[in-house]
Tab-separated table of C-alpha atoms in Angstrom:
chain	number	residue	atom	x	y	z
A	28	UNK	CA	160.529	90.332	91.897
A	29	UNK	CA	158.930	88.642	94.544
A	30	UNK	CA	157.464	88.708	98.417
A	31	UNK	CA	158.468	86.617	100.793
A	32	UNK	CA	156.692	86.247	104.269
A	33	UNK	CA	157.314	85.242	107.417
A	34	UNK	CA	155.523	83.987	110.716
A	35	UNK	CA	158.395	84.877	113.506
A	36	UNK	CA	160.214	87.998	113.313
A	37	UNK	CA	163.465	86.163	114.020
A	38	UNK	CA	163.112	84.532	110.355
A	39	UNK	CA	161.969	88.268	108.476
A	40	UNK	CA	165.323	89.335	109.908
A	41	UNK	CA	167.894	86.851	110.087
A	42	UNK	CA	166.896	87.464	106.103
A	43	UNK	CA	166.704	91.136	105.681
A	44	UNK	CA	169.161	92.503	108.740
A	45	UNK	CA	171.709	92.714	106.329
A	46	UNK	CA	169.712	95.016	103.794
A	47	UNK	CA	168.412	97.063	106.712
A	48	UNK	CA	172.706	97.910	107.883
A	49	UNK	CA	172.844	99.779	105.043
A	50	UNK	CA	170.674	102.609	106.043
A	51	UNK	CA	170.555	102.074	109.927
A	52	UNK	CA	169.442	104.489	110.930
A	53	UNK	CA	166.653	104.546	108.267
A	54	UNK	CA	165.546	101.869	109.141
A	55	UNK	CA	166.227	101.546	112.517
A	56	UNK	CA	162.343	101.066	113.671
A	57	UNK	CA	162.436	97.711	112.496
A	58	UNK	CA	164.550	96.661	115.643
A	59	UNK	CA	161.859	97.848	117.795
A	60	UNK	CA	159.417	94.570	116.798
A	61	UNK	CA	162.439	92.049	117.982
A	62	UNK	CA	161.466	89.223	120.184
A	63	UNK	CA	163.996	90.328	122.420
A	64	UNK	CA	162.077	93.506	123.470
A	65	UNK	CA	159.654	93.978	126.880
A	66	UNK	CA	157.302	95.492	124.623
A	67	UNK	CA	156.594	92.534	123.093
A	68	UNK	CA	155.093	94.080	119.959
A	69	UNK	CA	154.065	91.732	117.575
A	70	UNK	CA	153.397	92.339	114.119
A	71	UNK	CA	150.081	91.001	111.996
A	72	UNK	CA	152.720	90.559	108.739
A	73	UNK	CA	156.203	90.707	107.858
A	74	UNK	CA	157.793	90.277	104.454
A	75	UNK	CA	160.789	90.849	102.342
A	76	UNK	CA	161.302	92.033	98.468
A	77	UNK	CA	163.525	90.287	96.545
A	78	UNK	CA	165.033	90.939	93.244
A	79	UNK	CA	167.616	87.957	91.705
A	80	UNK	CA	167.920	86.421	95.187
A	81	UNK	CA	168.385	90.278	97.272
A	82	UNK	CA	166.577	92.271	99.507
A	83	UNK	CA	165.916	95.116	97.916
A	84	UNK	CA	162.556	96.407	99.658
A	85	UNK	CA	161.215	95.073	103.983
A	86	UNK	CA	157.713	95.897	105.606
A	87	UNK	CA	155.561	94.493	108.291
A	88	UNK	CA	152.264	95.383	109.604
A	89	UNK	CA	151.576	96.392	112.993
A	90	UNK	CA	149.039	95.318	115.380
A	91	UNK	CA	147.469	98.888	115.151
A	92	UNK	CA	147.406	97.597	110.761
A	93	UNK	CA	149.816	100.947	110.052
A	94	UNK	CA	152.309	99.325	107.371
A	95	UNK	CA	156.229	100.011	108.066
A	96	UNK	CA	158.434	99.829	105.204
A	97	UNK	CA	161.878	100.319	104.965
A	98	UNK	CA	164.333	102.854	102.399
A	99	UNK	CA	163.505	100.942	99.005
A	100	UNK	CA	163.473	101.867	95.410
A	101	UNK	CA	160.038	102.803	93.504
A	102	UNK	CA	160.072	99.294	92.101
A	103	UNK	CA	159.666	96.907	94.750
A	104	UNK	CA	157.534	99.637	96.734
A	105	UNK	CA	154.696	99.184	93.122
A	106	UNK	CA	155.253	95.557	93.371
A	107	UNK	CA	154.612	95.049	97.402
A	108	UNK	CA	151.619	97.581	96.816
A	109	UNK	CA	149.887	95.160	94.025
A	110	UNK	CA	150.464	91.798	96.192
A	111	UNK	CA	148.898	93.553	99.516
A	112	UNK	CA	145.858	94.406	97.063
A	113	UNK	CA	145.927	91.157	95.684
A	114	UNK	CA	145.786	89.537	99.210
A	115	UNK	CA	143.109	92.346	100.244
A	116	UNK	CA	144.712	93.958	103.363
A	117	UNK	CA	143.420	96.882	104.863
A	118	UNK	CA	145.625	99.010	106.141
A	119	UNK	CA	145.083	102.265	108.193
A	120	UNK	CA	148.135	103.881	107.380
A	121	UNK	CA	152.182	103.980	106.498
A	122	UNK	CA	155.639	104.941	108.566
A	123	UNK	CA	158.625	105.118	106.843
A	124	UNK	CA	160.765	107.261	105.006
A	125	UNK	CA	159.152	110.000	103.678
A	126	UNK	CA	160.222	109.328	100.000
A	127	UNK	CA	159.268	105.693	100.311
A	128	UNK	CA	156.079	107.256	102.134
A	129	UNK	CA	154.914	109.592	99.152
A	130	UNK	CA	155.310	106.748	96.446
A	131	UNK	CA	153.727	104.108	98.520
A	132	UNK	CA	150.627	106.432	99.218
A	133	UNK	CA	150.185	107.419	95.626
A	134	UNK	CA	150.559	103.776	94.491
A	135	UNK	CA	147.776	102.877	97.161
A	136	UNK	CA	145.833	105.517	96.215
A	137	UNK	CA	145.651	104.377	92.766
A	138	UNK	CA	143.905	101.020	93.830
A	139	UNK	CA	141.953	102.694	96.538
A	140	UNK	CA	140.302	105.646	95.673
A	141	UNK	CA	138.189	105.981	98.040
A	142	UNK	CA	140.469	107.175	100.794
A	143	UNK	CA	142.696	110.286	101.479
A	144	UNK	CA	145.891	110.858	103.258
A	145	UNK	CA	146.687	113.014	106.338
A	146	UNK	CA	150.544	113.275	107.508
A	147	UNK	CA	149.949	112.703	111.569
A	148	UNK	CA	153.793	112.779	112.432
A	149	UNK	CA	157.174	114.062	110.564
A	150	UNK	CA	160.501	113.152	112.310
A	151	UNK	CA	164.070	114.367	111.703
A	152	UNK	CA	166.259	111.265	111.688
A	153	UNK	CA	169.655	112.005	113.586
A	154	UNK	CA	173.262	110.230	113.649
A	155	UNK	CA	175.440	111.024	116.421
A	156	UNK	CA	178.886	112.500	115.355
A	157	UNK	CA	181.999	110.474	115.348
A	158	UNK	CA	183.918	112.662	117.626
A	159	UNK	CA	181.816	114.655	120.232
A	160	UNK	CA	182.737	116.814	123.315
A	161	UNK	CA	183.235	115.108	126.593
A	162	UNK	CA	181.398	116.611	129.492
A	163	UNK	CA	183.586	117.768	132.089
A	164	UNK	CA	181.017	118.617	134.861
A	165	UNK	CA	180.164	117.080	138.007
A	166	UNK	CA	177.043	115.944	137.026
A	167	UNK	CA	176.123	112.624	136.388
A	168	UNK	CA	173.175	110.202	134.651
A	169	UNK	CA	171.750	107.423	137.062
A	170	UNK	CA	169.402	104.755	135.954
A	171	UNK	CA	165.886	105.689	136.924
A	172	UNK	CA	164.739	103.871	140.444
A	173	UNK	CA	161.382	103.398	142.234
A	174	UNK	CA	162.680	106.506	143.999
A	175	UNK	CA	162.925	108.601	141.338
A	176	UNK	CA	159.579	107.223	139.274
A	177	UNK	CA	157.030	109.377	140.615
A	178	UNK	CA	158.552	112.138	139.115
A	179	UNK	CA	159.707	110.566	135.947
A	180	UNK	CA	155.827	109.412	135.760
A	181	UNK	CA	155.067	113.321	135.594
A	182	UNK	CA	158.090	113.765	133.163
A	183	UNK	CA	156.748	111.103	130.762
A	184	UNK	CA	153.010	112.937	130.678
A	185	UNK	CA	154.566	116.221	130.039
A	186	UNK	CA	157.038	114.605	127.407
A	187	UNK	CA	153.830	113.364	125.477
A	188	UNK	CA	151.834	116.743	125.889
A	189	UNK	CA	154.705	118.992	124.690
A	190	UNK	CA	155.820	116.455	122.041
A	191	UNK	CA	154.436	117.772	118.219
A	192	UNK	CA	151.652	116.797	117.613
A	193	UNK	CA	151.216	115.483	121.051
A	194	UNK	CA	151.803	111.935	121.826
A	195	UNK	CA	149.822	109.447	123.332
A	196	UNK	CA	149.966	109.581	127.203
A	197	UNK	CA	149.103	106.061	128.143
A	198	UNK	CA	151.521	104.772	125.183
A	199	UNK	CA	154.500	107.074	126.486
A	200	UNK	CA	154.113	106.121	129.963
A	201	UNK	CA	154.222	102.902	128.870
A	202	UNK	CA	157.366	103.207	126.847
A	203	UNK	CA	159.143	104.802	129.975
A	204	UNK	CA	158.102	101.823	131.992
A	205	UNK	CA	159.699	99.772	129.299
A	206	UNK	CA	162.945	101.473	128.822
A	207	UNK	CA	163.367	101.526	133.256
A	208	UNK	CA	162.773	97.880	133.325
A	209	UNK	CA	165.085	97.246	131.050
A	210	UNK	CA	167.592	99.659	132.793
A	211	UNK	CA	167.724	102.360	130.115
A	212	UNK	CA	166.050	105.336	131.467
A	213	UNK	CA	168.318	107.529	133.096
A	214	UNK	CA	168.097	111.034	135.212
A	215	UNK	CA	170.628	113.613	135.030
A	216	UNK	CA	171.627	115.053	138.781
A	217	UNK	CA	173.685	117.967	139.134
A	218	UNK	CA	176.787	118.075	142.120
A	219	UNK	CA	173.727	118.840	144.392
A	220	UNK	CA	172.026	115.812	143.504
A	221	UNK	CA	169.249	117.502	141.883
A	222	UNK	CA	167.650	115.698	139.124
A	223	UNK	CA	167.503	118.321	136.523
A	224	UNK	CA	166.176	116.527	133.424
A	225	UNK	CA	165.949	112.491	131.829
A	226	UNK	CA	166.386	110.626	129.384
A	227	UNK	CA	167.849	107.324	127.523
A	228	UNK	CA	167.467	104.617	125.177
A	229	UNK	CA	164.010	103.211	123.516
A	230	UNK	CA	165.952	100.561	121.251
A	231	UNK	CA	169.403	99.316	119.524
A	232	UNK	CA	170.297	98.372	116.234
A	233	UNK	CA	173.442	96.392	115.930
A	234	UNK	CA	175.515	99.010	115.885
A	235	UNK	CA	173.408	102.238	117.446
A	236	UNK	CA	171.582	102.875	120.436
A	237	UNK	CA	168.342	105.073	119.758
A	238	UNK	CA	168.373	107.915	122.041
A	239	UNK	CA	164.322	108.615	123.439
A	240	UNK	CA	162.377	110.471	125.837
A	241	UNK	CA	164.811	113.491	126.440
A	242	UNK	CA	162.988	115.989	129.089
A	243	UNK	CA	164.441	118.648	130.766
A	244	UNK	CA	162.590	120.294	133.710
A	245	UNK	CA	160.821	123.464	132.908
A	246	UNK	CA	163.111	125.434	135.107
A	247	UNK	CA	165.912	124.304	133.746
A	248	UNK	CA	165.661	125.133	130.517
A	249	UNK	CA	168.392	127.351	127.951
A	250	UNK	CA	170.953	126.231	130.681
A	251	UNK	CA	172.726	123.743	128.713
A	252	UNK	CA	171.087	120.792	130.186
A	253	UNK	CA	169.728	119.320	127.305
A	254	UNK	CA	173.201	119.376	125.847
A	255	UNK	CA	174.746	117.989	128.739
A	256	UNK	CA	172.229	115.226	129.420
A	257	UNK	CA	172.523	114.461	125.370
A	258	UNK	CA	176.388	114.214	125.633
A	259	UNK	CA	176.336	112.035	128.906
A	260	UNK	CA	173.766	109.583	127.369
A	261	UNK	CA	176.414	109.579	124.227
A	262	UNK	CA	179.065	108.694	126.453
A	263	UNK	CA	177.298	106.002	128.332
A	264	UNK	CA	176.017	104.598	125.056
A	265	UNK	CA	179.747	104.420	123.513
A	266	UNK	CA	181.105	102.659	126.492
A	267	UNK	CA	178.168	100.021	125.854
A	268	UNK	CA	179.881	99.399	122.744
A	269	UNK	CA	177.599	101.167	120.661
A	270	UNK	CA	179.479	103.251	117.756
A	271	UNK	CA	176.653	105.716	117.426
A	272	UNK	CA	173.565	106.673	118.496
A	273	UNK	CA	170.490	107.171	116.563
A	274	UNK	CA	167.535	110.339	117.652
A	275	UNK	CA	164.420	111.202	116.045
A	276	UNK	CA	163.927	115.005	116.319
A	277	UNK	CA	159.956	116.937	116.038
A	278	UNK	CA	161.931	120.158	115.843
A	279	UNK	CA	162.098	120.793	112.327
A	280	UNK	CA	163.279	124.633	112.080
A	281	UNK	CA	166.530	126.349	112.120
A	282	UNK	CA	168.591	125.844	115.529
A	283	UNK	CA	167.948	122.051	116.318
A	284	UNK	CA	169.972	121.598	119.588
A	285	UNK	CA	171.211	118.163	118.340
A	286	UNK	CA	172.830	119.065	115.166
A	287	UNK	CA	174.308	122.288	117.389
A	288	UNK	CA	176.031	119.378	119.154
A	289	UNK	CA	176.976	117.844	115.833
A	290	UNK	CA	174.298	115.006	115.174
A	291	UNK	CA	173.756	115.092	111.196
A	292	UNK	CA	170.635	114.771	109.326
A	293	UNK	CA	169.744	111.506	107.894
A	294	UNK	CA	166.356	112.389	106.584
A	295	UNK	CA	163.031	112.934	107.727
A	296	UNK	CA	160.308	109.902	109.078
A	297	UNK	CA	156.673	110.528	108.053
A	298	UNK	CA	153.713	108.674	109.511
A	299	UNK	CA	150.726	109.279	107.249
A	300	UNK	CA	147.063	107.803	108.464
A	301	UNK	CA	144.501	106.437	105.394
A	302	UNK	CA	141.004	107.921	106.380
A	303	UNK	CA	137.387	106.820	104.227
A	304	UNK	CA	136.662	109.806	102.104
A	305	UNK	CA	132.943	110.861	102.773
């Protein structure tokens, strides 16, 4: 086995892309770092595992030094642990799949023992079903507008402090910024043009559009909205020419309104951070 890495993300995945298709939606938050993206997020490392000439194992580190790795087996995950000691990184914690998570952590742990690890985040990783119900209502989604940001500002705040745990409300308002610029944050308006809940897309894969930042106002609420909104932005993603969409769910119990609709489980995203024992 060995590492390869890379100085421009363009390179890391021209080279791994192909490795990452297989589990999409898996690995899906590996499009988010593309040089394509407003965001602009750019990544302190990025490197591929290769066995015999294939990718068999991808991670980068973020600006925030939180280490991203994709679905991989137990192998390359050991071998990518002993060349980041080896090349003394520091990291401050891990996202990924949780499998990939837990045998990452306990091969870090090994060579730092001095630290312990606290899950922060757990994510249910959803695929959109191949057939799905059309909505046959009068509403309809509109891309977000100056008009309507003021309240989509208050949307995104509430988003972050209902989200579990609760998310970051400068980072979320940024996202929403983000995904309007790039017309992909929508509102849903009902036949009396009131806006009733929003939502849209954070990223794409090559084939899959990630659905993000569903909110439905309070009032609203156990009224089918949600579903409705969900379906439209399925529709509106599948005319894009996107075969399915991708959603990452904090509701982690029985009676997940997505896979009601039909969305099946993929598995589950952890983000774990690395704190100094004292």
């Amino acid at each position: 086995m060995k590492i390869q890495s890379y100085q421009s993300y363009q390179a890391f995945a021209a080279r791994a892309e192909k490795f990452w298709l297989k589990e999409e939606a898996m690995n899906s938050l590996f499009w988010e770092f593309s040089e394509k993206k407003i965001s602009g997020l750019k990544p302190q490392w990025m490197g591929n595992i290769f066995h015999e000439k294939r990718v068999i194992g991808s991670a980068l580190i973020t600006e925030a030094s939180y280490i991203l790795i994709s679905i991989s087996d137990r192998n390359a995950i050991e071998h990518l642990v002993k060349y980041l000691i080896q090349k003394n990184i520091i990291l401050k914690g891990i996202t990924g799949p949780q499998h990939e998570v837990k045998n990452f952590t306990k091969c870090w742990n090994e060579q730092n023992t001095a630290f312990c690890a606290n899950v922060i985040q757990s994510f249910s990783v959803l695929l959109s079903p191949v057939k799905f119900s059309l909505v046959h209502s009068s509403s309809k989604i509109i891309k977000v507008s100056n008009l309507e940001w003021p309240r989509v500002l208050l949307w995104a705040k509430a988003f972050a402090n209902e989200s579990n745990p609760k998310l970051n409300q400068q980072q979320t308002i940024k996202l929403a910024k983000q995904m309007k610029e790039e017309g992909q944050l929508f509102v849903l308006k009902n036949i009396h043009g009131q806006t009733e809940a929003m939502g849209g897309f954070g990223r794409f894969t090559p084939n899959a559009s990630v659905i993000n930042m569903v909110y439905v106002n309070p009032e609203k609420r156990k009224k089918g909205v949600a579903t409705e909104l969900t379906l439209k932005l399925l529709e509106y993603s599948k005319a894009s020419g996107y075969k399915k969409s991708i959603l990452f769910s904090d509701y982690l119990v029985d009676g997940n309104l997505y896979k009601n609709i039909g969305f099946l489980e993929k598995g589950l995203i952890q983000e774990i951070a690395f704190q100094a024992m004292s």
